[in-house]
Short mmCIF file of C-alpha atoms and ligand atoms in Angstrom, two decimals:
data_model
loop_
_atom_site.label_atom_id
_atom_site.label_comp_id
_atom_site.label_asym_id
_atom_site.label_seq_id
_atom_site.Cartn_x
_atom_site.Cartn_y
_atom_site.Cartn_z
CA UNK A 1014 -2.94 3.63 8.76
CA UNK A 1015 -2.64 -0.08 9.34
CA UNK A 1016 -0.34 -2.86 10.37
CA UNK A 1017 0.03 -5.45 7.61
CA UNK A 1018 0.72 -9.07 8.42
CA UNK A 1019 1.57 -11.70 5.80
CA UNK A 1020 1.47 -15.22 7.21
CA UNK A 1021 2.86 -17.96 4.97
CA UNK A 1022 1.54 -16.19 1.89
CA UNK A 1023 2.14 -18.06 -1.40
CA UNK A 1024 1.03 -17.47 -4.96
CA UNK A 1025 1.29 -19.95 -7.79
CA UNK A 1026 0.45 -19.38 -11.45
CA UNK A 1027 0.22 -22.92 -12.86
CA UNK A 1028 3.73 -24.33 -12.47
CA UNK A 1029 5.27 -20.99 -11.57
CA UNK A 1030 5.63 -20.18 -7.89
CA UNK A 1031 5.72 -16.39 -7.81
CA UNK A 1032 5.75 -16.08 -4.01
CA UNK A 1033 6.70 -18.84 -1.58
CA UNK A 1034 5.45 -18.88 2.05
CA UNK A 1035 6.13 -15.26 2.77
CA UNK A 1036 6.07 -14.14 6.41
CA UNK A 1037 6.29 -10.40 6.89
CA UNK A 1038 5.01 -7.87 9.39
CA UNK A 1039 4.83 -4.30 8.17
CA UNK A 1040 4.31 -2.06 11.17
CA UNK A 1041 1.73 0.70 11.18
CA UNK A 1042 3.05 3.99 9.83
CA UNK A 1043 6.33 2.63 8.45
CA UNK A 1044 7.86 3.09 5.05
CA UNK A 1045 8.80 -0.37 3.79
CA UNK A 1046 10.45 -1.32 0.51
CA UNK A 1047 10.04 -4.65 -1.28
CA UNK A 1048 13.35 -4.99 -3.08
CA UNK A 1049 14.62 -7.62 -5.49
CA UNK A 1050 15.52 -8.42 -9.09
CA UNK A 1051 12.96 -8.65 -11.86
CA UNK A 1052 10.66 -11.67 -11.47
CA UNK A 1053 11.36 -12.22 -7.75
CA UNK A 1054 7.68 -11.81 -6.79
CA UNK A 1055 7.50 -8.18 -5.61
CA UNK A 1056 4.53 -7.13 -7.74
CA UNK A 1057 2.64 -10.34 -6.95
CA UNK A 1058 3.14 -9.66 -3.22
CA UNK A 1059 1.92 -6.11 -3.70
CA UNK A 1060 -1.10 -7.28 -5.68
CA UNK A 1061 -2.03 -9.70 -2.91
CA UNK A 1062 -1.89 -6.87 -0.36
CA UNK A 1063 -4.02 -4.72 -2.67
CA UNK A 1064 -6.53 -7.51 -3.25
CA UNK A 1065 -5.82 -7.76 -6.98
CA UNK A 1066 -4.53 -11.34 -6.64
CA UNK A 1067 -5.88 -14.06 -4.37
CA UNK A 1068 -3.19 -15.97 -2.46
CA UNK A 1069 -2.86 -19.69 -3.18
CA UNK A 1070 -1.98 -20.25 0.48
CA UNK A 1071 -1.56 -18.32 3.68
CA UNK A 1072 -3.35 -15.36 5.17
CA UNK A 1073 -3.19 -11.62 5.13
CA UNK A 1074 -4.20 -9.42 8.06
CA UNK A 1075 -4.70 -5.68 8.38
CA UNK A 1076 -4.64 -4.56 12.02
CA UNK A 1077 -5.29 -8.13 13.08
CA UNK A 1078 -8.36 -8.65 10.86
CA UNK A 1079 -8.24 -11.36 8.23
CA UNK A 1080 -8.54 -9.68 4.82
CA UNK A 1081 -7.25 -12.58 2.70
CA UNK A 1082 -10.50 -12.83 0.71
CA UNK A 1083 -11.71 -9.25 1.12
CA UNK A 1084 -12.41 -7.54 -2.26
CA UNK A 1085 -9.91 -4.83 -3.28
CA UNK A 1086 -12.54 -2.11 -3.06
CA UNK A 1087 -13.16 -2.78 0.63
CA UNK A 1088 -9.53 -2.65 1.77
CA UNK A 1089 -8.95 1.11 1.76
CA UNK A 1090 -5.66 0.66 -0.03
CA UNK A 1091 -4.33 3.28 -2.44
CA UNK A 1092 -1.87 2.43 -5.15
CA UNK A 1093 0.35 4.05 -7.72
CA UNK A 1094 1.93 2.16 -10.56
CA UNK A 1095 4.64 2.93 -13.08
CA UNK A 1096 1.91 3.63 -15.64
CA UNK A 1097 -0.05 6.52 -14.23
CA UNK A 1098 -3.61 5.28 -14.86
CA UNK A 1099 -5.04 8.78 -15.10
CA UNK A 1100 -7.93 10.14 -17.16
CA UNK A 1101 -6.50 12.01 -20.11
CA UNK A 1102 -9.72 13.93 -20.83
CA UNK A 1103 -9.80 15.53 -17.38
CA UNK A 1104 -7.84 18.34 -15.76
CA UNK A 1105 -5.20 17.67 -13.12
CA UNK A 1106 -7.70 18.91 -10.51
CA UNK A 1107 -10.44 16.50 -11.64
CA UNK A 1108 -8.04 13.60 -11.77
CA UNK A 1109 -7.03 14.19 -8.16
CA UNK A 1110 -10.65 14.81 -7.17
CA UNK A 1111 -11.93 11.63 -8.80
CA UNK A 1112 -11.82 9.35 -5.76
CA UNK A 1113 -13.63 11.95 -3.66
CA UNK A 1114 -16.36 12.53 -6.29
CA UNK A 1115 -17.20 8.81 -6.49
CA UNK A 1116 -17.51 8.84 -2.69
CA UNK A 1117 -19.99 11.75 -2.91
CA UNK A 1118 -17.83 14.07 -0.84
CA UNK A 1119 -19.30 17.64 -0.80
CA UNK A 1120 -17.79 19.99 -3.39
CA UNK A 1121 -16.29 22.51 -0.96
CA UNK A 1122 -14.52 19.69 0.86
CA UNK A 1123 -13.22 18.34 -2.46
CA UNK A 1124 -11.74 21.73 -3.32
CA UNK A 1125 -10.03 21.92 0.05
CA UNK A 1126 -8.67 18.37 -0.03
CA UNK A 1127 -7.39 18.65 -3.61
CA UNK A 1128 -5.65 21.91 -2.82
CA UNK A 1129 -4.05 20.39 0.27
CA UNK A 1130 -2.66 17.52 -1.76
CA UNK A 1131 -1.59 19.85 -4.57
CA UNK A 1132 0.30 21.98 -2.06
CA UNK A 1133 2.12 18.97 -0.64
CA UNK A 1134 3.06 17.81 -4.13
CA UNK A 1135 3.76 21.32 -5.41
CA UNK A 1136 1.17 20.99 -8.16
CA UNK A 1137 -0.64 24.24 -7.43
CA UNK A 1138 0.29 25.91 -10.69
CA UNK A 1139 -1.04 23.21 -12.98
CA UNK A 1140 -4.29 22.12 -11.31
CA UNK A 1141 -6.59 23.64 -13.92
CA UNK A 1142 -4.64 22.32 -16.88
CA UNK A 1143 -5.63 19.31 -18.91
CA UNK A 1144 -3.32 16.43 -18.03
CA UNK A 1145 -2.46 16.21 -21.76
CA UNK A 1146 -0.44 19.40 -21.27
CA UNK A 1147 1.47 18.14 -18.23
CA UNK A 1148 5.09 17.00 -18.11
CA UNK A 1149 5.87 13.37 -17.27
CA UNK A 1150 7.03 14.56 -13.85
CA UNK A 1151 3.78 16.36 -13.06
CA UNK A 1152 1.73 13.43 -14.39
CA UNK A 1153 3.35 11.14 -11.88
CA UNK A 1154 2.63 13.63 -9.12
CA UNK A 1155 -1.04 13.72 -10.19
CA UNK A 1156 -1.12 9.92 -10.01
CA UNK A 1157 0.28 10.04 -6.47
CA UNK A 1158 -2.11 12.84 -5.53
CA UNK A 1159 -5.07 10.86 -6.79
CA UNK A 1160 -4.32 8.00 -4.45
CA UNK A 1161 -3.32 10.23 -1.56
CA UNK A 1162 -6.42 12.39 -1.50
CA UNK A 1163 -8.72 9.59 -0.35
CA UNK A 1164 -6.46 8.97 2.66
CA UNK A 1165 -5.99 5.23 2.27
CA UNK A 1166 -4.94 3.20 5.32
CA UNK A 1167 -2.19 1.69 3.22
CA UNK A 1168 -0.37 3.26 0.33
CA UNK A 1169 1.24 0.90 -2.21
CA UNK A 1170 3.65 2.15 -4.86
CA UNK A 1171 5.02 -0.13 -7.58
CA UNK A 1172 8.10 1.36 -9.26
CA UNK A 1173 6.32 4.70 -9.58
CA UNK A 1174 9.35 6.70 -10.62
CA UNK A 1175 10.79 4.50 -13.38
CA UNK A 1176 9.57 6.83 -16.14
CA UNK A 1177 10.97 9.98 -14.58
CA UNK A 1178 14.26 11.58 -15.49
CA UNK A 1179 17.13 10.97 -13.08
CA UNK A 1180 17.17 14.39 -11.42
CA UNK A 1181 13.44 14.43 -10.82
CA UNK A 1182 13.52 10.86 -9.55
CA UNK A 1183 16.01 11.86 -6.87
CA UNK A 1184 13.85 14.84 -5.98
CA UNK A 1185 10.68 12.72 -5.79
CA UNK A 1186 12.35 10.13 -3.56
CA UNK A 1187 13.07 12.79 -0.99
CA UNK A 1188 9.59 14.30 -1.41
CA UNK A 1189 7.86 10.96 -0.96
CA UNK A 1190 9.87 10.23 2.16
CA UNK A 1191 8.94 13.64 3.54
CA UNK A 1192 5.28 13.10 2.66
CA UNK A 1193 5.21 9.71 4.33
CA UNK A 1194 6.67 11.22 7.51
CA UNK A 1195 4.16 14.03 7.45
CA UNK A 1196 1.15 11.76 6.90
CA UNK A 1197 2.42 8.88 9.05
CA UNK A 1198 0.94 6.47 6.53
CA UNK A 1199 1.85 2.81 6.10
CA UNK A 1200 3.65 2.88 2.79
CA UNK A 1201 4.94 -0.11 0.82
CA UNK A 1202 7.20 0.64 -2.10
CA UNK A 1203 8.24 -1.92 -4.73
CA UNK A 1204 11.55 -1.44 -6.47
CA UNK A 1205 14.42 -3.35 -8.07
CA UNK A 1206 16.69 -0.38 -7.38
CA UNK A 1207 18.61 -0.80 -4.16
CA UNK A 1208 19.58 2.88 -4.03
CA UNK A 1209 15.90 3.78 -4.06
CA UNK A 1210 15.11 1.30 -1.29
CA UNK A 1211 18.10 2.26 0.84
CA UNK A 1212 17.51 5.99 0.56
CA UNK A 1213 13.79 5.98 1.30
CA UNK A 1214 12.70 3.02 3.38
CA UNK A 1215 12.89 2.41 7.12
CA UNK A 1216 12.63 -1.34 6.56
CA UNK A 1217 13.60 -3.34 3.47
CA UNK A 1218 12.29 -6.78 2.56
CA UNK A 1219 14.69 -8.31 0.07
CA UNK A 1220 13.27 -11.06 -2.13
CA UNK A 1221 14.73 -13.54 -4.60
CA UNK A 1222 12.97 -16.34 -6.49
CA UNK A 1223 9.74 -15.72 -4.61
CA UNK A 1224 11.39 -16.07 -1.20
CA UNK A 1225 12.19 -13.52 1.46
CA UNK A 1226 15.96 -13.29 1.95
CA UNK A 1227 16.23 -10.66 4.67
CA UNK A 1228 14.00 -8.11 6.33
CA UNK A 1229 15.71 -5.30 8.15
CA UNK A 1230 16.72 -1.66 8.30
CA UNK A 1231 18.97 -0.25 5.55
CA UNK A 1232 21.82 -0.41 8.07
CA UNK A 1233 21.19 -4.10 8.83
CA UNK A 1234 20.97 -5.27 5.24
CA UNK A 1235 24.06 -3.28 4.31
CA UNK A 1236 26.25 -4.10 7.32
CA UNK A 1237 24.97 -7.53 8.27
CA UNK A 1238 23.71 -9.30 5.15
CA UNK A 1239 22.46 -12.79 6.02
CA UNK A 1240 23.66 -14.31 2.78
CA UNK A 1241 25.70 -13.69 -0.31
CA UNK A 1242 22.67 -12.72 -2.39
CA UNK A 1243 21.85 -9.80 -0.08
CA UNK A 1244 25.53 -8.85 0.22
CA UNK A 1245 25.79 -8.65 -3.56
CA UNK A 1246 22.43 -6.97 -4.20
CA UNK A 1247 22.80 -4.16 -1.67
CA UNK A 1248 25.48 -1.49 -1.93
CA UNK A 1249 26.25 0.92 -4.74
CA UNK A 1250 29.61 -0.69 -5.37
CA UNK A 1251 29.49 -4.47 -5.53
CA UNK A 1252 31.20 -6.28 -2.71
CA UNK A 1253 34.54 -7.95 -3.50
CA UNK A 1254 34.34 -11.75 -3.27
CA UNK A 1255 37.46 -13.91 -3.01
CA UNK A 1256 37.79 -17.71 -2.73
CA UNK A 1257 39.23 -18.71 0.62
CA UNK A 1258 39.42 -21.52 3.13
CA UNK A 1259 39.77 -22.02 6.83
CA UNK A 1260 43.25 -22.72 8.09
CA UNK A 1261 45.63 -21.69 10.81
CA UNK A 1262 48.59 -19.42 11.34
CA UNK A 1263 50.93 -20.44 14.17
CA UNK A 1264 48.14 -22.63 15.53
CA UNK A 1265 45.63 -19.78 15.57
CA UNK A 1266 42.53 -19.93 13.33
CA UNK A 1267 42.72 -17.87 10.16
CA UNK A 1268 41.07 -17.37 6.82
CA UNK A 1269 43.48 -18.19 4.03
CA UNK A 1270 42.83 -16.37 0.78
CA UNK A 1271 43.49 -18.46 -2.31
CA UNK A 1272 46.11 -17.41 -4.85
CA UNK A 1273 49.82 -16.95 -4.92
CA UNK A 1274 50.92 -15.26 -2.86
CA UNK A 1275 47.88 -15.90 -0.67
CA UNK A 1276 47.10 -14.07 2.49
CA UNK A 1277 46.27 -15.28 5.96
CA UNK A 1278 43.87 -13.22 8.02
CA UNK A 1279 43.51 -14.16 11.64
CA UNK A 1280 39.92 -14.10 12.82
CA UNK A 1281 38.24 -15.26 16.02
CA UNK A 1282 37.55 -18.99 16.14
CA UNK A 1283 33.82 -18.41 16.60
CA UNK A 1284 33.20 -17.96 12.92
CA UNK A 1285 35.47 -20.72 11.71
CA UNK A 1286 32.91 -22.94 10.11
CA UNK A 1287 32.99 -23.71 6.42
CA UNK A 1288 32.47 -26.47 3.90
CA UNK A 1289 33.91 -29.96 4.57
CA UNK A 1290 37.25 -28.90 3.10
CA UNK A 1291 37.05 -25.53 4.84
CA UNK A 1292 36.24 -23.74 1.57
CA UNK A 1293 34.30 -20.51 1.84
CA UNK A 1294 33.96 -17.12 0.18
CA UNK A 1295 35.53 -14.05 1.69
CA UNK A 1296 33.63 -10.81 1.08
CA UNK A 1297 34.51 -7.19 1.70
CA UNK A 1298 33.03 -3.97 0.40
CA UNK A 1299 35.29 -1.67 -1.63
CA UNK A 1300 34.78 1.07 0.98
CA UNK A 1301 36.24 -1.21 3.66
CA UNK A 1302 39.52 -1.85 1.89
CA UNK A 1303 42.41 0.55 2.30
CA UNK A 1304 45.27 1.20 -0.10
CA UNK A 1305 48.52 1.08 1.89
CA UNK A 1306 52.22 1.35 1.15
CA UNK A 1307 53.30 -2.04 -0.19
CA UNK A 1308 56.67 -1.84 1.55
CA UNK A 1309 55.64 -1.41 5.18
CA UNK A 1310 54.24 -4.90 5.78
CA UNK A 1311 50.80 -3.57 6.81
CA UNK A 1312 49.14 -5.00 3.73
CA UNK A 1313 47.08 -8.19 3.37
CA UNK A 1314 47.60 -8.44 -0.39
CA UNK A 1315 49.69 -6.63 -2.95
CA UNK A 1316 48.81 -5.80 -6.51
CA UNK A 1317 49.09 -3.45 -9.41
CA UNK A 1318 46.75 -0.53 -10.02
CA UNK A 1319 44.91 -1.48 -13.21
CA UNK A 1320 42.04 0.97 -13.46
CA UNK A 1321 40.95 4.20 -11.81
CA UNK A 1322 37.31 5.35 -11.80
CA UNK A 1323 36.82 8.87 -10.44
CA UNK A 1324 33.26 9.22 -9.08
CA UNK A 1325 33.43 12.77 -7.74
CA UNK A 1326 33.62 12.55 -3.94
CA UNK A 1327 35.36 9.18 -4.13
CA UNK A 1328 37.48 7.20 -6.53
CA UNK A 1329 37.35 3.47 -7.20
CA UNK A 1330 40.73 1.88 -7.77
CA UNK A 1331 41.04 -1.60 -9.26
CA UNK A 1332 44.00 -3.45 -7.81
CA UNK A 1333 44.95 -6.75 -9.42
CA UNK A 1334 47.35 -9.58 -9.03
CA UNK A 1335 47.06 -12.46 -11.47
CA UNK A 1336 43.40 -13.12 -12.15
CA UNK A 1337 42.28 -11.60 -8.87
CA UNK A 1338 41.06 -8.04 -8.91
CA UNK A 1339 39.77 -5.95 -6.01
CA UNK A 1340 37.87 -2.69 -6.04
CA UNK A 1341 39.00 -0.23 -3.42
CA UNK A 1342 37.52 3.17 -2.56
CA UNK A 1343 39.98 6.00 -1.96
CA UNK A 1344 39.71 9.74 -1.53
CA UNK A 1345 40.40 11.53 -4.81
CA UNK A 1346 43.42 13.18 -3.15
CA UNK A 1347 44.89 9.73 -2.36
CA UNK A 1348 44.53 8.38 -5.88
CA UNK A 1349 47.47 6.19 -6.92
CA UNK A 1350 48.60 6.00 -10.54
CA UNK A 1351 47.93 3.26 -13.06
CA UNK A 1352 50.74 0.71 -12.87
CA UNK A 1353 51.69 1.53 -9.24
CA UNK A 1354 52.37 -1.46 -7.01
CA UNK A 1355 50.27 -0.98 -3.88
CA UNK A 1356 49.26 -2.92 -0.80
CA UNK A 1357 45.66 -3.39 0.28
CA UNK A 1358 44.43 -3.92 3.80
CA UNK A 1359 41.02 -5.23 4.87
CA UNK A 1360 39.16 -3.61 7.73
CA UNK A 1361 38.84 -6.60 10.07
CA UNK A 1362 35.40 -5.77 11.50
CA UNK A 1363 33.95 -5.46 7.99
CA UNK A 1364 34.87 -8.89 6.70
CA UNK A 1365 32.02 -11.21 5.66
CA UNK A 1366 32.42 -14.96 5.23
CA UNK A 1367 29.95 -16.99 3.18
CA UNK A 1368 29.28 -20.71 3.08
CA UNK A 1369 29.90 -21.83 -0.51
CA UNK A 1370 27.19 -24.49 -0.46
CA UNK A 1371 24.31 -22.44 0.95
CA UNK A 1372 25.49 -18.87 0.40
CA UNK A 1373 24.70 -18.16 4.07
CA UNK A 1374 26.82 -15.79 6.11
CA UNK A 1375 29.09 -17.63 8.53
CA UNK A 1376 29.48 -16.48 12.10
CA UNK A 1377 27.93 -13.34 13.41
CA UNK A 1378 30.37 -10.88 14.82
CA UNK A 1379 33.43 -10.55 12.63
CA UNK A 1380 35.04 -8.01 14.90
P1 ATP B 175 9.15 -7.24 -12.17
O1 ATP B 175 9.92 -6.20 -11.44
O2 ATP B 175 9.78 -7.69 -13.44
O3 ATP B 175 7.67 -6.94 -12.30
P2 ATP B 175 8.55 -8.84 -9.85
O4 ATP B 175 9.60 -9.06 -8.84
O5 ATP B 175 7.51 -7.84 -9.56
O6 ATP B 175 9.23 -8.55 -11.25
P3 ATP B 175 6.37 -10.63 -10.35
O7 ATP B 175 5.82 -9.76 -11.40
O8 ATP B 175 5.67 -10.71 -9.04
O9 ATP B 175 7.89 -10.27 -10.06
O10 ATP B 175 6.51 -12.10 -10.94
C1 ATP B 175 7.01 -13.22 -10.22
C2 ATP B 175 6.96 -14.46 -11.09
O11 ATP B 175 5.60 -14.80 -11.34
C3 ATP B 175 7.60 -14.27 -12.45
O12 ATP B 175 8.22 -15.47 -12.81
C4 ATP B 175 6.42 -13.98 -13.36
O13 ATP B 175 6.70 -14.40 -14.68
C5 ATP B 175 5.33 -14.81 -12.73
N1 ATP B 175 4.00 -14.23 -12.93
C6 ATP B 175 3.56 -13.04 -12.44
N2 ATP B 175 2.27 -12.83 -12.78
C7 ATP B 175 1.89 -13.91 -13.51
C8 ATP B 175 0.66 -14.30 -14.16
N3 ATP B 175 -0.42 -13.51 -14.10
N4 ATP B 175 0.65 -15.46 -14.81
C9 ATP B 175 1.74 -16.27 -14.85
N5 ATP B 175 2.92 -15.97 -14.26
C10 ATP B 175 3.00 -14.81 -13.60
#
């Protein structure tokens, strides 16, 4: 168990800056995800924590001690990668036992520790088998078990479930979360899959182009994204973005949505900052838009139902007018029909406004 501190950590490969002045504190015993698109610097960050890459700048501390130049073997860090890195000529038992054997742990202790890990990972039935006979799912469990058994202070996992089938991946996510709780280990998990990060981690560090965008709880990054990148990257259904500008209605500040007919949404003056011409981007998640009767005057915009996507517990309805199209989540029982003219209403407290020049979120409280 350890607290990890990254202070201004950078890594350059020739002209490529993989990680740029990263500041991050990963608290002892937390489950943290490094999330971002391919090439954003997640693996490089992980490798620096593991000691497999030397930072170009900055420092790394474990529990306050400077480990920036400490060799990987002296860091007590365990890791699991997408490729399992297991010995194909050994049994599942011997693969898990490997780290203990090289540390000269007595045999009876090895048997006990391996069986403990196998029980946690539900591998009991296959321990004596050669790994050549194991399913992909069990192989990945063996790889996790191998790292776990030596009780590392820090456990690093880099996209470990990418090779697994969808059902088993979902199962393993829950299992890993349970394991982490049980062991209270500091766990850092790299993924490009926001569902994976949101469902497992207590804290998520979102990266793009080598830079940290936001570091917060799943609730914070979902409900209060600091910029458009985070707003777009997090959430199973992509946020709706509409061009807008700052204006006024009857002398009161409002956001005016572009298009004809446009819509004016009155919002508190506190967040009324935008580009020089007042241009900004209005964002709202599909689950925060309501389909309403177009004739009652409660709507912000009106449009035609163009597409319906049933997703089981919820349905996504595409409502369009002209070139503009909004995705709206409705209950399956409230599904309109294709071609219906409907109104849509935006939940006021869930509106996000973004500066067009910087992408940053404008204002704080949109309530
Ligand atoms: P992925 O999920 O695709 O692995 P990532 O977010 O983990 O992406 P990194 O693998 O850390 O990103 O790579 C960040 C950037 O650094 C990329 O532009 C990559 O091409 C570059 N890079 C990584 N390792 C090296 C290396 N050894 N030599 C040169 N460039 C590298």
